[in-house]
GROMACS .gro file of C-alpha atoms in nm:
model
  319
    1MET     CA    1  -7.519   8.813  -3.687
    2ILE     CA    2  -7.676   9.081  -3.465
    3PRO     CA    3  -8.038   9.027  -3.351
    4THR     CA    4  -8.216   9.340  -3.230
    5TYR     CA    5  -8.546   9.442  -3.080
    6ASN     CA    6  -8.599   9.788  -2.932
    7CYS     CA    7  -8.233   9.825  -2.835
    8ALA     CA    8  -8.107  10.078  -3.092
    9ASN     CA    9  -7.965  10.298  -2.817
   10TYR     CA   10  -7.699  10.031  -2.758
   11LEU     CA   11  -7.657   9.917  -3.119
   12ALA     CA   12  -7.396  10.179  -3.215
   13GLN     CA   13  -7.156  10.047  -2.950
   14THR     CA   14  -7.223   9.689  -3.063
   15LEU     CA   15  -7.150   9.769  -3.427
   16GLU     CA   16  -6.844   9.979  -3.349
   17SER     CA   17  -6.696   9.695  -3.142
   18VAL     CA   18  -6.726   9.464  -3.444
   19LEU     CA   19  -6.625   9.710  -3.713
   20SER     CA   20  -6.308   9.805  -3.524
   21GLN     CA   21  -6.175   9.455  -3.601
   22ASP     CA   22  -6.342   9.401  -3.938
   23PRO     CA   23  -6.123   9.182  -4.163
   24GLY     CA   24  -6.329   9.278  -4.469
   25PRO     CA   25  -6.644   9.148  -4.641
   26GLU     CA   26  -6.453   8.858  -4.799
   27GLN     CA   27  -6.392   8.712  -4.452
   28MET     CA   28  -6.682   8.837  -4.239
   29GLN     CA   29  -7.053   8.890  -4.292
   30ILE     CA   30  -7.199   9.156  -4.061
   31GLU     CA   31  -7.576   9.176  -4.054
   32VAL     CA   32  -7.839   9.316  -3.819
   33VAL     CA   33  -8.159   9.111  -3.800
   34ASP     CA   34  -8.434   9.319  -3.645
   35ASP     CA   35  -8.744   9.160  -3.491
   36CYS     CA   36  -8.975   9.438  -3.610
   37SER     CA   37  -8.875   9.697  -3.349
   38THR     CA   38  -9.152   9.935  -3.242
   39LYS     CA   39  -8.975  10.188  -3.022
   40ASP     CA   40  -8.667  10.284  -3.224
   41ASP     CA   41  -8.504  10.269  -3.566
   42PRO     CA   42  -8.212  10.023  -3.580
   43GLU     CA   43  -8.188  10.059  -3.958
   44ALA     CA   44  -8.094  10.425  -3.916
   45VAL     CA   45  -7.815  10.323  -3.676
   46VAL     CA   46  -7.691  10.066  -3.927
   47ARG     CA   47  -7.680  10.331  -4.201
   48GLU     CA   48  -7.497  10.580  -3.980
   49ILE     CA   49  -7.244  10.345  -3.821
   50GLY     CA   50  -7.218  10.073  -4.085
   51LYS     CA   51  -7.178  10.312  -4.380
   52GLY     CA   52  -7.273  10.039  -4.626
   53ARG     CA   53  -7.056   9.770  -4.465
   54VAL     CA   54  -7.335   9.628  -4.246
   55SER     CA   55  -7.645   9.476  -4.404
   56PHE     CA   56  -7.989   9.502  -4.247
   57TYR     CA   57  -8.287   9.267  -4.245
   58ARG     CA   58  -8.619   9.344  -4.079
   59GLN     CA   59  -8.868   9.072  -3.993
   60PRO     CA   60  -9.204   9.138  -4.164
   61GLN     CA   61  -9.366   9.093  -3.823
   62ASN     CA   62  -9.251   9.031  -3.468
   63VAL     CA   63  -9.151   8.664  -3.435
   64GLY     CA   64  -8.995   8.658  -3.088
   65ALA     CA   65  -8.633   8.641  -2.978
   66ILE     CA   66  -8.575   8.269  -3.032
   67CYS     CA   67  -8.722   8.262  -3.383
   68ASN     CA   68  -8.513   8.570  -3.460
   69PHE     CA   69  -8.200   8.383  -3.347
   70ASN     CA   70  -8.288   8.104  -3.590
   71THR     CA   71  -8.332   8.363  -3.865
   72CYS     CA   72  -7.979   8.484  -3.787
   73VAL     CA   73  -7.848   8.130  -3.836
   74GLN     CA   74  -8.048   8.079  -4.155
   75ARG     CA   75  -7.928   8.406  -4.308
   76SER     CA   76  -7.564   8.349  -4.215
   77ILE     CA   77  -7.331   8.241  -4.494
   78GLY     CA   78  -7.000   8.195  -4.312
   79GLN     CA   79  -6.838   7.885  -4.166
   80PHE     CA   80  -6.871   8.011  -3.808
   81VAL     CA   81  -7.171   8.192  -3.664
   82HIS     CA   82  -7.144   8.449  -3.386
   83ILE     CA   83  -7.481   8.573  -3.258
   84LEU     CA   84  -7.410   8.904  -3.086
   85HIS     CA   85  -7.711   9.064  -2.917
   86GLY     CA   86  -7.775   9.421  -3.025
   87ASP     CA   87  -7.709   9.547  -2.672
   88ASP     CA   88  -7.389   9.350  -2.606
   89PHE     CA   89  -7.041   9.412  -2.747
   90VAL     CA   90  -6.699   9.253  -2.784
   91ALA     CA   91  -6.341   9.346  -2.696
   92PRO     CA   92  -6.100   9.463  -2.971
   93ASP     CA   93  -5.928   9.122  -2.985
   94PHE     CA   94  -6.239   8.903  -2.980
   95TYR     CA   95  -6.223   8.764  -3.333
   96SER     CA   96  -5.844   8.728  -3.351
   97SER     CA   97  -5.851   8.543  -3.018
   98TYR     CA   98  -6.120   8.304  -3.137
   99ALA     CA   99  -5.931   8.247  -3.464
  100GLU     CA  100  -5.627   8.140  -3.261
  101VAL     CA  101  -5.837   7.892  -3.062
  102LEU     CA  102  -5.982   7.749  -3.383
  103GLN     CA  103  -5.635   7.698  -3.524
  104LEU     CA  104  -5.556   7.483  -3.220
  105HIS     CA  105  -5.895   7.308  -3.222
  106PRO     CA  106  -6.032   7.304  -3.579
  107ASP     CA  107  -6.276   7.027  -3.482
  108ALA     CA  108  -6.439   7.230  -3.202
  109THR     CA  109  -6.820   7.235  -3.212
  110LEU     CA  110  -6.855   7.519  -2.959
  111ILE     CA  111  -6.613   7.800  -2.879
  112ILE     CA  112  -6.677   8.021  -2.576
  113SER     CA  113  -6.504   8.249  -2.328
  114PRO     CA  114  -6.586   8.389  -1.984
  115SER     CA  115  -6.776   8.717  -2.002
  116ILE     CA  116  -6.795   9.051  -1.828
  117SER     CA  117  -7.147   9.146  -1.718
  118ILE     CA  118  -7.226   9.517  -1.741
  119ASP     CA  119  -7.523   9.738  -1.656
  120GLU     CA  120  -7.704   9.994  -1.874
  121ASN     CA  121  -7.417  10.240  -1.819
  122ASN     CA  122  -7.134   9.995  -1.903
  123ARG     CA  123  -7.039   9.956  -1.537
  124HIS     CA  124  -6.893   9.615  -1.454
  125ILE     CA  125  -7.126   9.400  -1.245
  126HIS     CA  126  -6.953   9.064  -1.256
  127ILE     CA  127  -6.646   8.912  -1.418
  128GLU     CA  128  -6.671   8.540  -1.487
  129SER     CA  129  -6.390   8.292  -1.443
  130PRO     CA  130  -6.312   8.047  -1.724
  131LEU     CA  131  -6.451   7.695  -1.702
  132ALA     CA  132  -6.204   7.426  -1.599
  133ASN     CA  133  -6.021   7.312  -1.909
  134LYS     CA  134  -5.722   7.122  -2.034
  135ASN     CA  135  -5.538   7.306  -2.311
  136GLY     CA  136  -5.861   7.489  -2.388
  137VAL     CA  137  -6.088   7.183  -2.398
  138ILE     CA  138  -6.358   7.219  -2.132
  139ILE     CA  139  -6.360   6.931  -1.885
  140ASP     CA  140  -6.695   6.748  -1.857
  141PHE     CA  141  -6.880   7.020  -2.046
  142PRO     CA  142  -7.205   6.828  -2.116
  143LYS     CA  143  -7.227   6.721  -1.751
  144ILE     CA  144  -7.189   7.082  -1.635
  145GLN     CA  145  -7.411   7.247  -1.897
  146ALA     CA  146  -7.693   6.993  -1.852
  147VAL     CA  147  -7.784   7.132  -1.508
  148LYS     CA  148  -7.667   7.494  -1.527
  149ASN     CA  149  -7.621   7.750  -1.803
  150THR     CA  150  -7.254   7.845  -1.791
  151ILE     CA  151  -7.249   8.057  -2.108
  152HIS     CA  152  -7.354   8.408  -2.202
  153THR     CA  153  -7.466   8.419  -2.565
  154PRO     CA  154  -7.225   8.692  -2.691
  155THR     CA  155  -6.930   8.467  -2.602
  156ALA     CA  156  -7.048   8.170  -2.808
  157VAL     CA  157  -6.936   8.090  -3.162
  158VAL     CA  158  -7.083   7.781  -3.329
  159PRO     CA  159  -6.967   7.632  -3.659
  160ARG     CA  160  -7.240   7.652  -3.920
  161ARG     CA  161  -7.203   7.278  -3.987
  162VAL     CA  162  -7.308   7.211  -3.627
  163TYR     CA  163  -7.631   7.406  -3.666
  164GLU     CA  164  -7.695   7.216  -3.990
  165GLU     CA  165  -7.642   6.882  -3.816
  166ILE     CA  166  -7.824   6.932  -3.485
  167GLY     CA  167  -8.074   7.209  -3.568
  168GLY     CA  168  -8.127   7.555  -3.428
  169TYR     CA  169  -8.276   7.705  -3.113
  170TYR     CA  170  -8.573   7.524  -2.959
  171LEU     CA  171  -8.872   7.753  -3.014
  172PRO     CA  172  -9.094   7.651  -2.716
  173LEU     CA  173  -8.829   7.790  -2.479
  174SER     CA  174  -8.813   8.163  -2.418
  175HIS     CA  175  -8.520   8.247  -2.193
  176THR     CA  176  -8.331   7.914  -2.174
  177ALA     CA  177  -8.313   7.833  -2.547
  178ASP     CA  178  -7.948   7.940  -2.559
  179TRP     CA  179  -7.868   7.714  -2.260
  180GLU     CA  180  -8.013   7.410  -2.438
  181MET     CA  181  -7.862   7.502  -2.776
  182PHE     CA  182  -7.510   7.532  -2.639
  183PHE     CA  183  -7.552   7.205  -2.447
  184ARG     CA  184  -7.633   7.026  -2.774
  185ALA     CA  185  -7.343   7.190  -2.955
  186GLY     CA  186  -7.097   7.079  -2.687
  187LEU     CA  187  -7.248   6.732  -2.658
  188TYR     CA  188  -7.220   6.690  -3.035
  189GLY     CA  189  -6.842   6.721  -3.032
  190LYS     CA  190  -6.591   6.931  -2.839
  191ALA     CA  191  -6.642   7.253  -2.642
  192VAL     CA  192  -6.339   7.479  -2.604
  193THR     CA  193  -6.281   7.805  -2.420
  194LEU     CA  194  -6.054   8.103  -2.397
  195ASP     CA  195  -5.905   8.173  -2.056
  196ARG     CA  196  -5.979   8.546  -2.064
  197GLN     CA  197  -6.281   8.774  -2.096
  198VAL     CA  198  -6.332   8.925  -2.442
  199ALA     CA  199  -6.711   8.980  -2.453
  200TYR     CA  200  -6.951   9.202  -2.261
  201TYR     CA  201  -7.300   9.085  -2.160
  202ARG     CA  202  -7.551   9.355  -2.068
  203VAL     CA  203  -7.782   9.301  -1.770
  204HIS     CA  204  -8.101   9.509  -1.768
  205SER     CA  205  -8.297   9.598  -1.457
  206ALA     CA  206  -8.622   9.512  -1.637
  207SER     CA  207  -8.511   9.193  -1.808
  208ASP     CA  208  -8.724   8.913  -1.948
  209THR     CA  209  -8.605   8.689  -1.665
  210SER     CA  210  -8.735   8.938  -1.409
  211ARG     CA  211  -9.074   8.942  -1.581
  212LEU     CA  212  -9.096   8.563  -1.589
  213ALA     CA  213  -8.998   8.548  -1.222
  214LEU     CA  214  -9.328   8.709  -1.124
  215THR     CA  215  -9.511   8.388  -1.212
  216GLY     CA  216  -9.233   8.136  -1.150
  217LYS     CA  217  -9.211   8.056  -1.521
  218ASN     CA  218  -8.836   8.118  -1.507
  219ILE     CA  219  -8.793   7.818  -1.275
  220TRP     CA  220  -9.044   7.606  -1.466
  221GLU     CA  221  -8.850   7.666  -1.787
  222ALA     CA  222  -8.515   7.599  -1.618
  223LYS     CA  223  -8.646   7.264  -1.489
  224TYR     CA  224  -8.782   7.178  -1.833
  225THR     CA  225  -8.441   7.256  -1.983
  226VAL     CA  226  -8.255   7.042  -1.729
  227ASP     CA  227  -8.490   6.753  -1.807
  228MET     CA  228  -8.431   6.798  -2.181
  229CYS     CA  229  -8.055   6.801  -2.140
  230MET     CA  230  -8.050   6.507  -1.899
  231HIS     CA  231  -8.249   6.300  -2.146
  232GLN     CA  232  -7.981   6.355  -2.412
  233LEU     CA  233  -7.685   6.257  -2.193
  234PRO     CA  234  -7.531   5.909  -2.216
  235GLU     CA  235  -7.682   5.684  -1.949
  236LYS     CA  236  -7.355   5.654  -1.755
  237VAL     CA  237  -7.306   6.031  -1.736
  238ARG     CA  238  -7.672   6.086  -1.648
  239ALA     CA  239  -7.644   5.842  -1.357
  240GLU     CA  240  -7.351   6.039  -1.213
  241ILE     CA  241  -7.549   6.363  -1.174
  242VAL     CA  242  -7.915   6.261  -1.156
  243LYS     CA  243  -7.930   6.285  -0.776
  244ASN     CA  244  -7.839   6.655  -0.771
  245LYS     CA  245  -7.966   6.761  -1.112
  246TYR     CA  246  -8.197   7.029  -0.971
  247SER     CA  247  -7.960   7.171  -0.708
  248HIS     CA  248  -7.870   7.482  -0.905
  249ILE     CA  249  -8.221   7.580  -1.005
  250ALA     CA  250  -8.345   7.508  -0.651
  251GLY     CA  251  -8.089   7.765  -0.540
  252LEU     CA  252  -8.224   8.008  -0.801
  253ALA     CA  253  -8.576   7.954  -0.672
  254HIS     CA  254  -8.462   8.031  -0.316
  255TYR     CA  255  -8.284   8.345  -0.440
  256PHE     CA  256  -8.599   8.473  -0.612
  257TYR     CA  257  -8.810   8.381  -0.310
  258SER     CA  258  -8.589   8.604  -0.095
  259GLU     CA  259  -8.560   8.893  -0.344
  260LEU     CA  260  -8.933   8.903  -0.417
  261ALA     CA  261  -9.014   8.896  -0.044
  262LYS     CA  262  -8.794   9.203   0.002
  263LYS     CA  263  -9.015   9.377  -0.254
  264GLU     CA  264  -9.328   9.255  -0.072
  265MET     CA  265  -9.439   9.059  -0.377
  266TRP     CA  266  -9.584   8.786  -0.160
  267LYS     CA  267  -9.752   8.568  -0.419
  268SER     CA  268  -9.446   8.557  -0.644
  269SER     CA  269  -9.228   8.489  -0.340
  270LEU     CA  270  -9.458   8.201  -0.240
  271ILE     CA  271  -9.441   8.050  -0.590
  272HIS     CA  272  -9.062   8.037  -0.572
  273ALA     CA  273  -9.064   7.896  -0.220
  274GLY     CA  274  -9.287   7.621  -0.358
  275TRP     CA  275  -9.046   7.551  -0.641
  276ASN     CA  276  -8.754   7.542  -0.397
  277LEU     CA  277  -8.934   7.282  -0.184
  278ARG     CA  278  -9.033   7.076  -0.485
  279LEU     CA  279  -8.684   7.072  -0.635
  280SER     CA  280  -8.500   7.026  -0.307
  281PRO     CA  281  -8.736   6.864  -0.052
  282ARG     CA  282  -8.554   6.929   0.276
  283LYS     CA  283  -8.663   7.043   0.620
  284TYR     CA  284  -8.517   7.389   0.561
  285ALA     CA  285  -8.701   7.421   0.229
  286LEU     CA  286  -9.025   7.321   0.402
  287LYS     CA  287  -8.964   7.585   0.668
  288VAL     CA  288  -8.907   7.849   0.400
  289TYR     CA  289  -9.226   7.745   0.224
  290LEU     CA  290  -9.435   7.766   0.541
  291ILE     CA  291  -9.296   8.113   0.611
  292ALA     CA  292  -9.386   8.218   0.256
  293VAL     CA  293  -9.740   8.081   0.303
  294ALA     CA  294  -9.780   8.271   0.628
  295ARG     CA  295  -9.657   8.594   0.472
  296TYR     CA  296  -9.892   8.555   0.179
  297ILE     CA  297 -10.190   8.494   0.408
  298LEU     CA  298 -10.102   8.781   0.640
  299TYR     CA  299  -9.989   9.041   0.387
  300GLY     CA  300 -10.068   8.941   0.033
  301ALA     CA  301 -10.375   8.723  -0.004
  302PHE     CA  302 -10.616   9.015  -0.045
  303LYS     CA  303 -10.380   9.257  -0.211
  304PHE     CA  304 -10.465   9.355  -0.569
  305ASP     CA  305 -10.151   9.272  -0.765
  306ARG     CA  306 -10.169   9.440  -1.103
  307GLN     CA  307  -9.846   9.282  -1.222
  308LEU     CA  308  -9.965   8.928  -1.160
  309LEU     CA  309 -10.306   9.000  -1.308
  310LYS     CA  310 -10.144   9.129  -1.623
  311LEU     CA  311  -9.919   8.825  -1.646
  312LYS     CA  312 -10.185   8.568  -1.558
  313LYS     CA  313 -10.150   8.405  -1.899
  314ASP     CA  314  -9.783   8.330  -1.825
  315ILE     CA  315  -9.848   8.120  -1.515
  316PRO     CA  316  -9.704   7.776  -1.597
  317THR     CA  317  -9.955   7.493  -1.618
  318ALA     CA  318  -9.712   7.205  -1.667
  319SER     CA  319  -9.643   6.975  -1.376
   0.00000   0.00000   0.00000
């Protein structure tokens, strides 16, 4: 199932990567689910590349990425659902490799692999290492996934029965819904992984995460997701990690504080310094926060920031 929204310039590569290993319509459904694109014509790409093999569904109106993911699940008819973003693609042995894993672990509730991150021009940015596993079964998966998203969506295959049992993607989340969904799938049963990279995840310079970072909503949503996942863990497991549950996202907040300061986006930098202090209250975090306050007062307090003004509605109000 291939969700799209204004990414038709990448869709041909996505479709070709799937069609090159197509076992036939009796074994695989291939469908593009478009979220009412406004800047391109994904249906034309489907006609040209799919040549009748790929079906196309267009939302009657824009529903947002997470609702579109749920539409993909609802429209799927197979036993296993692979949601492949319209700007990502898979290696020539993706589906045969996953079939081999499922033969070894037919009871798996989540099947993943490490990914290769690429830029807009298919250049490799980062190659992930596989999660620690024993004969393919990921060790302590719920404990790991509860506090940090370890999965890129194009690598994840979920049995349809799992979606039917535990539900789909949580709509109130915008950029961490996949994190929480995969946590539930692994918690529900058994998460397994390949030991090699067979999927490509595209990183855009103007991503949704970058937009949310301007207001700190990226960190707010990450914290909300950690809290959701922690609440679902067994009490014994929760007790083992509760002390350091925010360590990873505190590190993310510090990273964005630093990167935004380099761009002289003082208010956004200050927001992330505040999150870093709140999530990891240490002397160093306090020092960073005070520096961010000073910079904002000296350089940014009276600066007209069009980006923040435009995104004022996105500023998180939750505590």
